[in-house]
mmCIF file of C-alpha atoms and ligand atoms in Angstrom:
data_model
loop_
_atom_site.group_PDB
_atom_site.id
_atom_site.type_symbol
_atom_site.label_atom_id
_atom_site.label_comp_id
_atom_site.label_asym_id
_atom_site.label_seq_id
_atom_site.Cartn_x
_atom_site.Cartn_y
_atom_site.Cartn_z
ATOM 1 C CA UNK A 1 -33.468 0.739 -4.973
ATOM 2 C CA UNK A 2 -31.909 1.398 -1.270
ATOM 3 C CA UNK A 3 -28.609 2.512 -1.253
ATOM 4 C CA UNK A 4 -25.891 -0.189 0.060
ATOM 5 C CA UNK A 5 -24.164 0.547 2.621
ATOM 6 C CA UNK A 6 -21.350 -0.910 4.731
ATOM 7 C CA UNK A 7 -22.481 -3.186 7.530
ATOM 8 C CA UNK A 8 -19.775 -2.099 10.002
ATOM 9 C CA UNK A 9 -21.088 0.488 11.941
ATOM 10 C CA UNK A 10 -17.346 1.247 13.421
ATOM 11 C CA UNK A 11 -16.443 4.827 13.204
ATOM 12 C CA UNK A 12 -12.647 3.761 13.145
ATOM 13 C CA UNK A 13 -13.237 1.278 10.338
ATOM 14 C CA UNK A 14 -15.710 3.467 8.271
ATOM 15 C CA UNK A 15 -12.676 6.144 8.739
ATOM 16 C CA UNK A 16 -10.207 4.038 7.343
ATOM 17 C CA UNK A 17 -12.187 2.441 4.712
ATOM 18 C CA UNK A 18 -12.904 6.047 3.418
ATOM 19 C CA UNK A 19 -9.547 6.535 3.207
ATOM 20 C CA UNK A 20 -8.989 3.115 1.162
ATOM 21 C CA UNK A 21 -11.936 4.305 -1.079
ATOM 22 C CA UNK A 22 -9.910 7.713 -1.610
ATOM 23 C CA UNK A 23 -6.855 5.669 -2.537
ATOM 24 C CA UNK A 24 -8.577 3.969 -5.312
ATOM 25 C CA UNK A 25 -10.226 6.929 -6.723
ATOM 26 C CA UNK A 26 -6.975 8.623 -6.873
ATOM 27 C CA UNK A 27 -5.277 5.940 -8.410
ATOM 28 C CA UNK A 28 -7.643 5.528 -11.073
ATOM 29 C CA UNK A 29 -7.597 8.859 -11.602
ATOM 30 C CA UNK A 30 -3.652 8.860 -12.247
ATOM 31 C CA UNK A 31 -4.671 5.285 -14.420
ATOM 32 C CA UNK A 32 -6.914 7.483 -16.507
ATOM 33 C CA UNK A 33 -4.713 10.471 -17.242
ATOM 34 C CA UNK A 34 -2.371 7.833 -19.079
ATOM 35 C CA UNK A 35 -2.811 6.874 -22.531
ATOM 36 C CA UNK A 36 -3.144 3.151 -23.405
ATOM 37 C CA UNK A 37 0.449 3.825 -25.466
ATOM 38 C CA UNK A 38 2.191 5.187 -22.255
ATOM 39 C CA UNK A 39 1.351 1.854 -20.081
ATOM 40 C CA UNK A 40 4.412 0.040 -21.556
ATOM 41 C CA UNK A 41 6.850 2.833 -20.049
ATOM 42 C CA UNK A 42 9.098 2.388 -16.711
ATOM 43 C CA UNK A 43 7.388 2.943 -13.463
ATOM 44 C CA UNK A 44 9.342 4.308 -10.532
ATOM 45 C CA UNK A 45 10.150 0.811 -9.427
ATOM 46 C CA UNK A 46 12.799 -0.947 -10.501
ATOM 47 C CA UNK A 47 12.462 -3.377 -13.506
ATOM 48 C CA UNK A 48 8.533 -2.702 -13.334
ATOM 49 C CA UNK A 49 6.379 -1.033 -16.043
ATOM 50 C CA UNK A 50 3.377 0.620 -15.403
ATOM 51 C CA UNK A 51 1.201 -1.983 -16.641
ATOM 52 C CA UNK A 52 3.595 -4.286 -14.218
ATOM 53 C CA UNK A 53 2.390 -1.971 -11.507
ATOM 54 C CA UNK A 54 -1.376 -1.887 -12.814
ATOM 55 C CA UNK A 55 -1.709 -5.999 -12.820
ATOM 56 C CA UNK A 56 0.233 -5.997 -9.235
ATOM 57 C CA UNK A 57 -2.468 -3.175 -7.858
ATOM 58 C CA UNK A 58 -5.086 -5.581 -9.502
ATOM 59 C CA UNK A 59 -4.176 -8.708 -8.088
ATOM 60 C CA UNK A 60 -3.390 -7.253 -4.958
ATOM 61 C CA UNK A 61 -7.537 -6.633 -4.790
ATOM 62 C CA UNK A 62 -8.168 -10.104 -5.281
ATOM 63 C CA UNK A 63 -5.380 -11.260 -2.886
ATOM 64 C CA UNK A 64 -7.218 -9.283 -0.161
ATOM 65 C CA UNK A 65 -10.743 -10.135 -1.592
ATOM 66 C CA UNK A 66 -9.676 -13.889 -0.592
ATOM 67 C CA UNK A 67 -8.994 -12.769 2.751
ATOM 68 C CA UNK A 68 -12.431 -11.380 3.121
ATOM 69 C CA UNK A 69 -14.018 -14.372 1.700
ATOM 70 C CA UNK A 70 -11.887 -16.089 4.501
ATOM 71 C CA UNK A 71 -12.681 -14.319 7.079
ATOM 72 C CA UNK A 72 -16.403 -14.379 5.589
ATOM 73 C CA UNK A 73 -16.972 -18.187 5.400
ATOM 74 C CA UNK A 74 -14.257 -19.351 7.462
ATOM 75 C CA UNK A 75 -12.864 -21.462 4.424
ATOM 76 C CA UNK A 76 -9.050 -20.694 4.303
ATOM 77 C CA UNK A 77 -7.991 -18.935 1.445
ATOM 78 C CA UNK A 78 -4.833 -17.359 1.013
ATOM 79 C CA UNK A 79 -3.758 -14.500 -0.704
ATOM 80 C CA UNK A 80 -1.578 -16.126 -3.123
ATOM 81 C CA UNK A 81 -0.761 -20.026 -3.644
ATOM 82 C CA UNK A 82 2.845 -18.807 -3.388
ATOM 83 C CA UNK A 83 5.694 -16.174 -3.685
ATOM 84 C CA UNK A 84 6.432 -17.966 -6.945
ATOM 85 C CA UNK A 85 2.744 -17.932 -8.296
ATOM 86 C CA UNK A 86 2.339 -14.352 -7.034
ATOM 87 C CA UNK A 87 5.515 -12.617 -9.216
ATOM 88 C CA UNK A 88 4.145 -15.265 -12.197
ATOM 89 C CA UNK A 89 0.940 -13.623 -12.035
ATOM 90 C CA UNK A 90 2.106 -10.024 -12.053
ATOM 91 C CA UNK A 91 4.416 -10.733 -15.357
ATOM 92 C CA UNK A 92 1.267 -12.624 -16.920
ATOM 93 C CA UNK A 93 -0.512 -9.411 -16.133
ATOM 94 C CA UNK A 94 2.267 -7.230 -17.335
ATOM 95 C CA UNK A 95 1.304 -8.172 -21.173
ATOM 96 C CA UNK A 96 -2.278 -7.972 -21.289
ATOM 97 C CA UNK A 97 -3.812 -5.475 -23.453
ATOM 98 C CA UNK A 98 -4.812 -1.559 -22.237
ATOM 99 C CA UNK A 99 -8.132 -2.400 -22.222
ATOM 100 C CA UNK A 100 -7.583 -5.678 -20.447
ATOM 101 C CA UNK A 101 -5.249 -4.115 -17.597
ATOM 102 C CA UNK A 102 -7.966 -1.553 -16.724
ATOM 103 C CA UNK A 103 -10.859 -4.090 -16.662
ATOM 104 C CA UNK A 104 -8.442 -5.876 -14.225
ATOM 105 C CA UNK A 105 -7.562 -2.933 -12.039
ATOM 106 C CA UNK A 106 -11.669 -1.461 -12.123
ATOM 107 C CA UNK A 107 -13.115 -4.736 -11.379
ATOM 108 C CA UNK A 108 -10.610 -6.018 -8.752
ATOM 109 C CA UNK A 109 -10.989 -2.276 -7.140
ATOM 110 C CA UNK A 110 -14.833 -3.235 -7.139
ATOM 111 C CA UNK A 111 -15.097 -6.657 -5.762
ATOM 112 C CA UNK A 112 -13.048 -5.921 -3.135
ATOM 113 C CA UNK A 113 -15.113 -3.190 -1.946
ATOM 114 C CA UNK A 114 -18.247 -4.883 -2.465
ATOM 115 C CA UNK A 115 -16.221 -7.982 -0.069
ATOM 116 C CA UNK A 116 -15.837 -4.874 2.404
ATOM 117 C CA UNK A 117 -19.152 -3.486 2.207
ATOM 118 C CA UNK A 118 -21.049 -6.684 2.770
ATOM 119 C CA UNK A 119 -18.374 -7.778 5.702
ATOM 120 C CA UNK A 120 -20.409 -7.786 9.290
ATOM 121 C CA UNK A 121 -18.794 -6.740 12.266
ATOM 122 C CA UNK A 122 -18.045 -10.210 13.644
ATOM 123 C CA UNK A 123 -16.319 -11.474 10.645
ATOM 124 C CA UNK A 124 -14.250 -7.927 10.997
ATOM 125 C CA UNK A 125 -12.797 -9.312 13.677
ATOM 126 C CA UNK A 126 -11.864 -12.905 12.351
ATOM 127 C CA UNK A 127 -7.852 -13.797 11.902
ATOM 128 C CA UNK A 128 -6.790 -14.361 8.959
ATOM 129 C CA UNK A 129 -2.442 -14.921 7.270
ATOM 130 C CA UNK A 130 -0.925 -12.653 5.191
ATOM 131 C CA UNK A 131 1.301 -13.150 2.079
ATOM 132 C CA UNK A 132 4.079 -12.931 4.699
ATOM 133 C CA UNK A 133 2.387 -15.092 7.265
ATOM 134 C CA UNK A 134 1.697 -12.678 9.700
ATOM 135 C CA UNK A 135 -1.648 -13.474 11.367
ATOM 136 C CA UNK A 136 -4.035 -10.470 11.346
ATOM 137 C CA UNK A 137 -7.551 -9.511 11.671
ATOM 138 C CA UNK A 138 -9.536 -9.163 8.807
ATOM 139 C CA UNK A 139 -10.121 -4.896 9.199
ATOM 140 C CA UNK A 140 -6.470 -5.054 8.718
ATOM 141 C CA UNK A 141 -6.571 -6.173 5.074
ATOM 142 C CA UNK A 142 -8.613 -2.291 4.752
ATOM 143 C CA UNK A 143 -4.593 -0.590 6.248
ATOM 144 C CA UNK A 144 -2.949 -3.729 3.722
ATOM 145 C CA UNK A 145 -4.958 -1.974 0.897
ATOM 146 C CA UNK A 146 -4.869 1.343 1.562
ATOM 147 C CA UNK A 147 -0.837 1.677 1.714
ATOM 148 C CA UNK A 148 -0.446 -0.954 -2.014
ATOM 149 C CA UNK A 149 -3.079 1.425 -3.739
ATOM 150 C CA UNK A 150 -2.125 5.276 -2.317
ATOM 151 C CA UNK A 151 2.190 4.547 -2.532
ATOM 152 C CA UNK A 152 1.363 2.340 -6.452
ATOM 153 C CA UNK A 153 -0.315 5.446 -7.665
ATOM 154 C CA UNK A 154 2.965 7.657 -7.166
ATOM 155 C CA UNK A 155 4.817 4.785 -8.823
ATOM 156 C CA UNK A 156 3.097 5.146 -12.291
ATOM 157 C CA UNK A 157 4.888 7.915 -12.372
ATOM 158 C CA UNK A 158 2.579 10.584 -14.272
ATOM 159 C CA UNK A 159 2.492 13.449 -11.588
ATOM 160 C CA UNK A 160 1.174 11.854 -8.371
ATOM 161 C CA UNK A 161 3.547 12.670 -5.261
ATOM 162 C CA UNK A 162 3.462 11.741 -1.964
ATOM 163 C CA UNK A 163 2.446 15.175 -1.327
ATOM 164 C CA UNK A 164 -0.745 13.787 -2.454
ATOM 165 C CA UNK A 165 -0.880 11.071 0.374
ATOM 166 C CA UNK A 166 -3.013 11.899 3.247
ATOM 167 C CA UNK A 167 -0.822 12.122 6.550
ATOM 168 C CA UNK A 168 -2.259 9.878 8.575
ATOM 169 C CA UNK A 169 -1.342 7.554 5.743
ATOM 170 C CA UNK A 170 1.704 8.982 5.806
ATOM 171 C CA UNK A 171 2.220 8.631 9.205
ATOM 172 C CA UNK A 172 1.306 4.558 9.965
ATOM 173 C CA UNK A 173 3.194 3.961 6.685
ATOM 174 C CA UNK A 174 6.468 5.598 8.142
ATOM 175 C CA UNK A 175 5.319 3.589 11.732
ATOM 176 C CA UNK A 176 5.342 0.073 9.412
ATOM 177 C CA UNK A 177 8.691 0.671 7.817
ATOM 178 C CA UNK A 178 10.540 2.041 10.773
ATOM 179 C CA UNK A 179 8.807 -1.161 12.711
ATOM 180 C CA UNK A 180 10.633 -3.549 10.391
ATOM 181 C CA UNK A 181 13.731 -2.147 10.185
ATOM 182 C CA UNK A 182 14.172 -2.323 13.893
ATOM 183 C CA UNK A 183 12.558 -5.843 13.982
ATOM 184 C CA UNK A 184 15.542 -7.003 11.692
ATOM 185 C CA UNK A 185 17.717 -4.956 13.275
ATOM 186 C CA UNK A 186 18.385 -2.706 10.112
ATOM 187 C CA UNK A 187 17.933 0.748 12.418
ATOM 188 C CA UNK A 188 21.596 0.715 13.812
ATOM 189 C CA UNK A 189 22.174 4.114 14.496
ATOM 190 C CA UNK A 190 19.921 5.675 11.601
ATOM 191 C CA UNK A 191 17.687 7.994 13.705
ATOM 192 C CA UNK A 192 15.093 10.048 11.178
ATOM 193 C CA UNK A 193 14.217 13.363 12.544
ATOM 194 C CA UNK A 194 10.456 14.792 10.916
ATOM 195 C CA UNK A 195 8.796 17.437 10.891
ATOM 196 C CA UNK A 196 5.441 18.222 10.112
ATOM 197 C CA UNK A 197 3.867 14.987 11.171
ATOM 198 C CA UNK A 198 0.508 15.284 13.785
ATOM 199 C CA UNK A 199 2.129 12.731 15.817
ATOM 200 C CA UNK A 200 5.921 12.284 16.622
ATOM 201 C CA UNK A 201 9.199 13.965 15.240
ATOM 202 C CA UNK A 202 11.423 11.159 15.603
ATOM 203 C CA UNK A 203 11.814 7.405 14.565
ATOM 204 C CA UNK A 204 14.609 4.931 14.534
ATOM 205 C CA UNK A 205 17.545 4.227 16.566
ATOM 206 C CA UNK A 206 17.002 6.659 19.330
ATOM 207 C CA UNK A 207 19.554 5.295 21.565
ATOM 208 C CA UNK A 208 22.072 5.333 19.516
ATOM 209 C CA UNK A 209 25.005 8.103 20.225
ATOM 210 C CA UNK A 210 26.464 9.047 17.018
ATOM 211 C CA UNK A 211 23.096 7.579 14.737
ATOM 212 C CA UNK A 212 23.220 9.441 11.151
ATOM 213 C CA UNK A 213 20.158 11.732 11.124
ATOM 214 C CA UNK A 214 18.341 12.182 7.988
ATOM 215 C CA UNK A 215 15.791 15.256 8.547
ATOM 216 C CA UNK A 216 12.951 16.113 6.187
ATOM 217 C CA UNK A 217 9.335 16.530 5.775
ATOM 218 C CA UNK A 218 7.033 13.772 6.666
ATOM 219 C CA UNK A 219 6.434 13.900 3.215
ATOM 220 C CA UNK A 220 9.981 13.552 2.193
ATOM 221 C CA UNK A 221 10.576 11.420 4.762
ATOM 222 C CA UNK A 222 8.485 8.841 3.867
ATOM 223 C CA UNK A 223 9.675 8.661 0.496
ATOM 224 C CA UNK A 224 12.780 7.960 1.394
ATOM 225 C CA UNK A 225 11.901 5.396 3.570
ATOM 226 C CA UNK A 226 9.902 3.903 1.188
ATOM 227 C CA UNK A 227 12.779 3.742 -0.762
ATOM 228 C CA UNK A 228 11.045 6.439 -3.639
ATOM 229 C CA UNK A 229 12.971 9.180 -5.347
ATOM 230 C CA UNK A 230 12.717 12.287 -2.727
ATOM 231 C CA UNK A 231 14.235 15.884 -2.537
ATOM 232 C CA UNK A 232 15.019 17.896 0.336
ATOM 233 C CA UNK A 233 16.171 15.354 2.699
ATOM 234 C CA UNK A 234 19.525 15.526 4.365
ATOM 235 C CA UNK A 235 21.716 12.909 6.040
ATOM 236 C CA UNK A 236 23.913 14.206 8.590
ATOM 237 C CA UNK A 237 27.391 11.985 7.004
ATOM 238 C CA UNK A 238 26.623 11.275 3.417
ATOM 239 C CA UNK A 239 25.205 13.191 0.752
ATOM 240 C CA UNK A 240 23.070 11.032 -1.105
ATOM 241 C CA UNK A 241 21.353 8.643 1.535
ATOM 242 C CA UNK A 242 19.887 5.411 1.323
ATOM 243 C CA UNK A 243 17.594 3.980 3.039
ATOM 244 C CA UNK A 244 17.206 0.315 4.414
ATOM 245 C CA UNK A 245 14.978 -2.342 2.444
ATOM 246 C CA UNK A 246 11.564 -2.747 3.968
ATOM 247 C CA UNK A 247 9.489 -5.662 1.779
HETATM 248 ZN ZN1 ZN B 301 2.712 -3.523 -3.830
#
């Protein structure tokens, strides 16, 4: 049998679909260090379990799947029917069984990829809506991916860090947040100063005069921003920082 391969030929999109694939390996590895008794614990987020995170990871593939098949056929089909139907969903998913919650998670994680692979490069470029309306093209769902499945696999909570994150993931993750904050107008003289990222070594409010710096790793830094547990960051006026909300 030939091999499959992708039919983008795009070294930027092969890149960044690599990176994807990475993401889901080394979720599933974290998915497979845990025992089907530890799924009911807490997660890192808030109110979640990690079979809360699993289901959302799982559905999350076949939210972007249906923006493939959309950008594939042309027939519009949205991620989810609704915010409502979306958190419904992830609570349904919540209480299925081990076994059920990693069929969910493998074969989501599959038939998205095969959705990828099979993608030409026209329909790559073809707009499609996101769960928050924004209007993208469809090699953006492979970025939409790659940030739910790397940041989710720190949030089960069984040793992944952000440590673990490649930095150019890092890096456009940091770019998103900091890009919504100042888009709502959440920045106000909070100016983050970084260190150890390829590309810049400040983000935020960079006009402010007296903005509260918080310095740390990239690492670090994009934990906090993320608005994850982090060490070694420090805030010029308080002691224990927070950050502004970014979903
Ligand atoms: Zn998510």
């Amino acid at each position: 049998m030939v091999a499959r391969q992708d039919l983008t030929q795009d070294p930027e999109l092969k890149a960044a679909l690599l990176t994807a694939r990475r993401g889901t390996a080394f979720f599933g590895r974290k998915l497979n260090e845990l025992r089907d008794a530890e799924l009911d614990a807490p997660s890192l987020l808030p109110g979640w379990t990690r079979a809360h995170v699993i289901a959302h990871v799982g559905y999350n593939a076949r939210a972007i799947a249906r923006l493939i098949e959309w950008a594939n056929t042309g027939i519009e089909t949205p991620m989810y029917s609704s915010p409502d139907a979306r958190n419904e969903e992830i609570s349904y998913g919540a209480t299925l069984s081990p076994l059920a919650l990693r069929n969910l998670y493998e074969h989501s994680a599959i038939h998205l990829d095969v959705e990828w692979r099979d993608t030409p490069p026209p329909a790559w470029e073809r707009e499609v809506k996101t769960a928050q309306g924004r209007t993208v093209s469809a090699s953006e769902t492979v970025w939409m991916r790659t940030r739910e499945i790397w940041v989710h696999a720190v949030d089960l909570d069984n040793g992944a860090t952000f440590d673990q994150i490649p930095a150019d993931v890092l890096e456009r993750l940091l770019k998103d947040i900091t890009g919504t904050w100042k888009t709502r107008g959440q920045d106000k003289d909070l100016l983050l100063k970084i260190a150890g990222a390829p590309t810049f070594t400040e983000l935020g409010d960079t006009t402010s005069t007296n903005p509260e710096i918080i310095t740390g790793t990239l690492t670090e830094i994009t934990a906090f921003a993320c608005g994850r547990p982090t060490h070694g960051i420090t805030s010029s006026k308080t002691t224990s920082p927070t950050a502004p909300r970014w979903i």
